[in-house]
CSV table of C-alpha atoms in Angstrom, one decimal:
chain,number,residue,atom,x,y,z
A,261,ALA,CA,184.7,141.7,130.0
A,262,GLN,CA,183.3,141.3,126.5
A,263,THR,CA,183.6,143.8,124.6
A,264,VAL,CA,182.0,144.1,120.9
A,265,THR,CA,183.7,146.9,118.2
A,266,GLN,CA,182.4,148.1,114.9
A,267,SER,CA,184.6,150.3,112.9
A,268,GLN,CA,182.2,151.6,110.3
A,269,PRO,CA,179.8,154.4,111.3
A,270,GLU,CA,178.6,154.9,108.2
A,271,MET,CA,178.6,152.7,104.8
A,272,SER,CA,176.6,152.9,101.8
A,273,VAL,CA,175.9,150.6,99.2
A,274,GLN,CA,173.7,150.8,95.6
A,275,GLU,CA,170.7,149.0,95.5
A,276,ALA,CA,171.4,145.5,94.2
A,277,GLU,CA,174.8,145.5,94.5
A,278,THR,CA,176.9,143.9,97.4
A,279,VAL,CA,177.7,145.1,100.6
A,280,THR,CA,179.4,144.2,104.0
A,281,LEU,CA,178.7,145.3,107.5
A,282,SER,CA,182.6,144.6,110.3
A,283,CYS,CA,181.7,143.7,113.3
A,284,THR,CA,185.5,142.1,115.6
A,285,TYR,CA,184.9,140.9,119.4
A,286,ASP,CA,186.9,140.6,121.8
A,287,THR,CA,186.2,137.1,124.7
A,288,SER,CA,188.0,134.9,127.0
A,289,GLU,CA,185.2,132.5,126.0
A,290,SER,CA,185.6,129.5,123.8
A,291,ASP,CA,181.5,128.8,123.7
A,292,TYR,CA,179.4,131.9,122.6
A,293,TYR,CA,176.7,132.7,120.6
A,294,LEU,CA,177.6,135.9,117.7
A,295,PHE,CA,174.3,138.6,116.2
A,296,TRP,CA,173.3,141.6,113.7
A,297,TYR,CA,170.6,143.0,114.6
A,298,LYS,CA,168.5,145.5,112.6
A,299,GLN,CA,167.7,148.5,113.9
A,300,PRO,CA,164.8,150.9,111.5
A,301,PRO,CA,163.6,154.0,112.3
A,302,SER,CA,160.8,152.2,114.3
A,303,ARG,CA,163.7,151.6,117.4
A,304,GLN,CA,162.7,147.8,117.3
A,305,MET,CA,165.6,145.7,117.6
A,306,ILE,CA,164.8,143.0,115.3
A,307,LEU,CA,167.0,139.4,114.4
A,308,VAL,CA,169.2,139.0,111.5
A,309,ILE,CA,171.5,136.4,112.1
A,310,ARG,CA,173.0,134.4,114.0
A,311,GLN,CA,175.8,132.3,114.7
A,312,GLU,CA,176.6,129.5,117.2
A,313,ALA,CA,180.5,129.9,118.3
A,314,TYR,CA,180.8,126.1,118.0
A,315,LYS,CA,179.9,125.6,114.4
A,316,GLN,CA,182.2,125.9,111.9
A,317,GLN,CA,180.0,126.7,109.2
A,318,ASN,CA,178.8,130.2,108.6
A,319,ALA,CA,175.6,131.3,108.6
A,320,THR,CA,172.8,132.3,105.9
A,321,GLU,CA,169.6,133.2,105.9
A,322,ASN,CA,168.2,134.9,102.6
A,323,ARG,CA,169.7,137.6,100.6
A,324,PHE,CA,172.6,138.0,105.1
A,325,SER,CA,175.6,136.0,105.6
A,326,VAL,CA,178.5,135.9,107.5
A,327,ASN,CA,181.6,135.5,107.4
A,328,PHE,CA,182.8,134.5,111.3
A,329,GLN,CA,186.8,133.9,112.2
A,330,LYS,CA,186.6,132.6,115.6
A,331,ALA,CA,190.5,132.7,115.6
A,332,ALA,CA,190.6,136.4,114.1
A,333,LYS,CA,187.6,137.3,116.8
A,334,SER,CA,185.4,138.2,113.9
A,335,PHE,CA,182.4,138.4,112.7
A,336,SER,CA,181.3,140.0,109.6
A,337,LEU,CA,177.4,140.9,108.0
A,338,LYS,CA,176.9,140.3,103.9
A,339,ILE,CA,173.6,141.6,102.2
A,340,SER,CA,173.8,140.9,99.0
A,341,ASP,CA,171.2,142.2,96.3
A,342,SER,CA,171.1,145.2,99.1
A,343,GLN,CA,167.0,146.8,98.3
A,344,LEU,CA,165.9,149.8,100.2
A,345,GLY,CA,164.4,148.1,103.0
A,346,ASP,CA,167.9,146.8,104.4
A,347,ALA,CA,168.6,151.1,105.2
A,348,ALA,CA,168.3,151.0,108.9
A,349,MET,CA,171.4,150.9,112.0
A,350,TYR,CA,172.6,147.7,112.2
A,351,PHE,CA,173.9,146.5,115.3
A,352,CYS,CA,176.8,143.3,116.2
A,353,ALA,CA,176.0,141.6,119.2
A,354,TYR,CA,177.6,139.1,121.4
A,355,ARG,CA,176.4,136.8,124.4
A,356,SER,CA,178.1,134.4,126.0
A,357,ASN,CA,176.5,131.0,126.9
A,358,ASN,CA,178.0,131.5,130.3
A,359,ALA,CA,176.3,135.1,131.6
A,360,GLY,CA,173.0,134.5,131.1
A,361,ASN,CA,170.9,136.5,128.0
A,362,MET,CA,173.0,139.4,127.8
A,363,LEU,CA,173.9,140.5,125.4
A,364,THR,CA,176.4,142.7,124.5
A,365,PHE,CA,176.1,145.3,121.9
A,366,GLY,CA,179.0,147.2,119.4
A,367,GLY,CA,177.6,150.8,118.6
A,368,GLY,CA,176.2,150.2,115.2
A,369,THR,CA,176.6,150.8,111.5
A,370,ARG,CA,174.4,153.3,109.7
A,371,LEU,CA,173.1,151.7,106.1
A,372,MET,CA,172.3,154.1,103.8
A,373,VAL,CA,170.4,152.3,100.4
A,374,LYS,CA,171.1,154.4,97.7
A,375,PRO,CA,168.0,154.1,94.6
B,78,GLU,CA,152.0,135.2,119.1
B,79,THR,CA,151.6,138.5,120.7
B,80,GLY,CA,155.2,140.6,121.2
B,81,VAL,CA,156.8,143.1,123.6
B,82,THR,CA,154.8,146.0,124.3
B,83,GLN,CA,156.7,149.0,125.8
B,84,SER,CA,154.5,151.6,127.7
B,85,PRO,CA,154.6,154.9,127.3
B,86,THR,CA,156.8,155.6,123.7
B,87,HIS,CA,157.4,159.6,124.7
B,88,LEU,CA,158.1,160.7,128.2
B,89,ILE,CA,159.7,164.7,129.0
B,90,LYS,CA,160.9,164.2,133.0
B,91,THR,CA,162.4,167.4,135.0
B,92,ARG,CA,165.8,166.1,136.4
B,93,GLY,CA,165.2,165.0,140.0
B,94,GLN,CA,162.0,163.3,139.5
B,95,GLN,CA,161.4,159.2,139.4
B,96,VAL,CA,160.2,157.4,136.2
B,97,THR,CA,158.6,153.5,135.9
B,98,LEU,CA,158.5,152.6,132.8
B,99,ARG,CA,156.7,149.4,131.7
B,100,CYS,CA,157.6,146.4,129.5
B,101,SER,CA,154.5,143.3,128.6
B,102,SER,CA,157.0,140.1,127.8
B,103,GLN,CA,155.8,138.0,124.7
B,104,SER,CA,153.5,135.3,125.6
B,105,GLY,CA,155.8,132.4,126.5
B,106,HIS,CA,158.7,134.2,127.5
B,107,ASN,CA,160.1,134.4,131.5
B,108,THR,CA,162.7,136.6,130.9
B,109,VAL,CA,163.3,139.9,130.8
B,110,SER,CA,165.8,142.3,130.0
B,111,TRP,CA,166.1,145.5,130.1
B,112,TYR,CA,168.7,148.2,127.8
B,113,GLN,CA,169.5,151.8,128.1
B,114,GLN,CA,170.1,153.2,124.4
B,115,ALA,CA,171.7,156.9,124.0
B,116,LEU,CA,171.7,158.2,120.9
B,117,GLY,CA,174.2,157.4,118.3
B,118,GLN,CA,175.0,154.6,120.6
B,119,GLY,CA,174.3,150.0,121.0
B,120,PRO,CA,172.7,149.8,123.8
B,121,GLN,CA,174.2,149.0,127.0
B,122,PHE,CA,172.3,146.0,129.3
B,123,ILE,CA,171.0,147.6,132.7
B,124,PHE,CA,169.4,144.1,134.5
B,125,GLN,CA,167.3,141.0,133.3
B,126,TYR,CA,165.3,139.3,135.6
B,127,TYR,CA,164.6,135.8,135.8
B,128,ARG,CA,160.9,134.2,137.8
B,129,GLU,CA,160.9,137.5,139.4
B,130,GLU,CA,164.6,137.9,140.6
B,131,GLU,CA,167.0,139.9,138.8
B,132,ASN,CA,169.6,137.5,138.2
B,133,GLY,CA,172.2,140.1,135.7
B,134,ARG,CA,172.6,143.3,136.1
B,135,GLY,CA,174.9,145.4,133.9
B,136,ASN,CA,176.6,148.9,135.1
B,137,PHE,CA,174.1,150.9,136.5
B,138,PRO,CA,174.2,152.7,139.9
B,139,PRO,CA,171.2,151.3,142.5
B,140,ARG,CA,169.2,154.1,141.6
B,141,PHE,CA,167.4,152.4,138.2
B,142,SER,CA,166.1,148.8,139.8
B,143,GLY,CA,163.3,147.1,138.4
B,144,LEU,CA,160.3,143.6,138.7
B,145,GLN,CA,158.7,141.0,137.1
B,146,PHE,CA,155.5,140.6,138.2
B,147,PRO,CA,154.0,136.8,137.9
B,148,ASN,CA,152.6,136.7,134.3
B,149,TYR,CA,156.3,137.8,133.4
B,150,SER,CA,156.1,141.6,132.5
B,151,SER,CA,158.7,144.2,134.0
B,152,GLU,CA,158.9,147.8,135.2
B,153,LEU,CA,161.9,149.7,134.9
B,154,ASN,CA,162.5,152.7,137.6
B,155,VAL,CA,165.0,155.5,137.8
B,156,ASN,CA,165.3,157.4,140.4
B,157,ALA,CA,166.5,160.7,140.9
B,158,LEU,CA,166.7,161.3,137.4
B,159,GLU,CA,169.7,163.2,135.3
B,160,LEU,CA,170.1,164.3,132.3
B,161,ASP,CA,172.2,162.0,131.0
B,162,ASP,CA,169.4,159.1,131.7
B,163,SER,CA,168.5,160.7,129.1
B,164,ALA,CA,168.3,157.7,126.0
B,165,LEU,CA,165.3,155.2,124.1
B,166,TYR,CA,165.0,151.9,127.2
B,167,LEU,CA,164.7,148.9,125.1
B,168,CYS,CA,163.4,145.6,126.9
B,169,ALA,CA,163.6,142.3,125.2
B,170,SER,CA,161.5,139.3,126.2
B,171,SER,CA,163.2,135.8,126.3
B,172,LEU,CA,163.7,132.0,127.2
B,173,PRO,CA,166.7,130.9,129.2
B,174,GLY,CA,169.6,130.1,127.5
B,175,VAL,CA,169.5,126.7,127.9
B,176,ARG,CA,173.2,124.8,125.4
B,177,GLY,CA,172.3,123.1,122.9
B,178,ALA,CA,168.4,125.0,122.8
B,179,THR,CA,167.1,126.3,119.9
B,180,ASN,CA,165.9,128.6,120.3
B,181,TYR,CA,167.7,132.2,121.5
B,182,GLY,CA,165.3,134.1,120.6
B,183,TYR,CA,164.8,138.1,121.6
B,184,THR,CA,161.7,139.7,121.3
B,185,PHE,CA,163.0,142.9,122.2
B,186,GLY,CA,159.8,146.1,121.9
B,187,SER,CA,159.6,149.1,120.3
B,188,GLY,CA,160.9,151.0,123.5
B,189,THR,CA,160.6,154.2,125.2
B,190,ARG,CA,161.6,157.4,124.6
B,191,LEU,CA,162.7,159.0,127.9
B,192,THR,CA,164.0,163.1,127.9
B,193,VAL,CA,165.6,164.7,130.8
B,194,VAL,CA,165.2,168.3,131.2
């Protein structure tokens, strides 16, 4: 079974600075997707960024980028120019291409942004 | 394009009772997944429905059951409620995964907060 680990329960960043959230995962598969989701107090999970395992190029979405290290099974999220609206819980998630649409989530990292 | 709607938003039940939670999927999405998110934890996969059939299940007992209707909306039923069932229940709709497809979007609802006392 796949597992996803987020080792940072809480992180804090100054507004306009850069912060990196860590995620490691364990799998024996080679074909999968990785995701970062944001969960604000409204509780709805919002997709931040996704990475296809067969693509070597790291995904980027505006201020959000990932550092995908397939051999190390590491998938970190970098948030540049942090904004107050970035404050939320962030979850790393794994999806196998061989097991339907099931997402396996990490335990989450609470990001606080200081003005 | 409508999103995913879950009802009710909050619910309080007594241990031993039964509960039904409802989810309307996003327009065009034919797959619905349910997740349980205990306080301070990440969501755990309960099960998934595709074309009205369960086609994936996580490590949850049979007292967690579900339905999917022809319009792709879904229900989650929990029998014999236990205190540990207190959690946020999230519904997510999507299209089924296809290798090479560009759309792996999951649309989540805002959840139902269930408290068992």
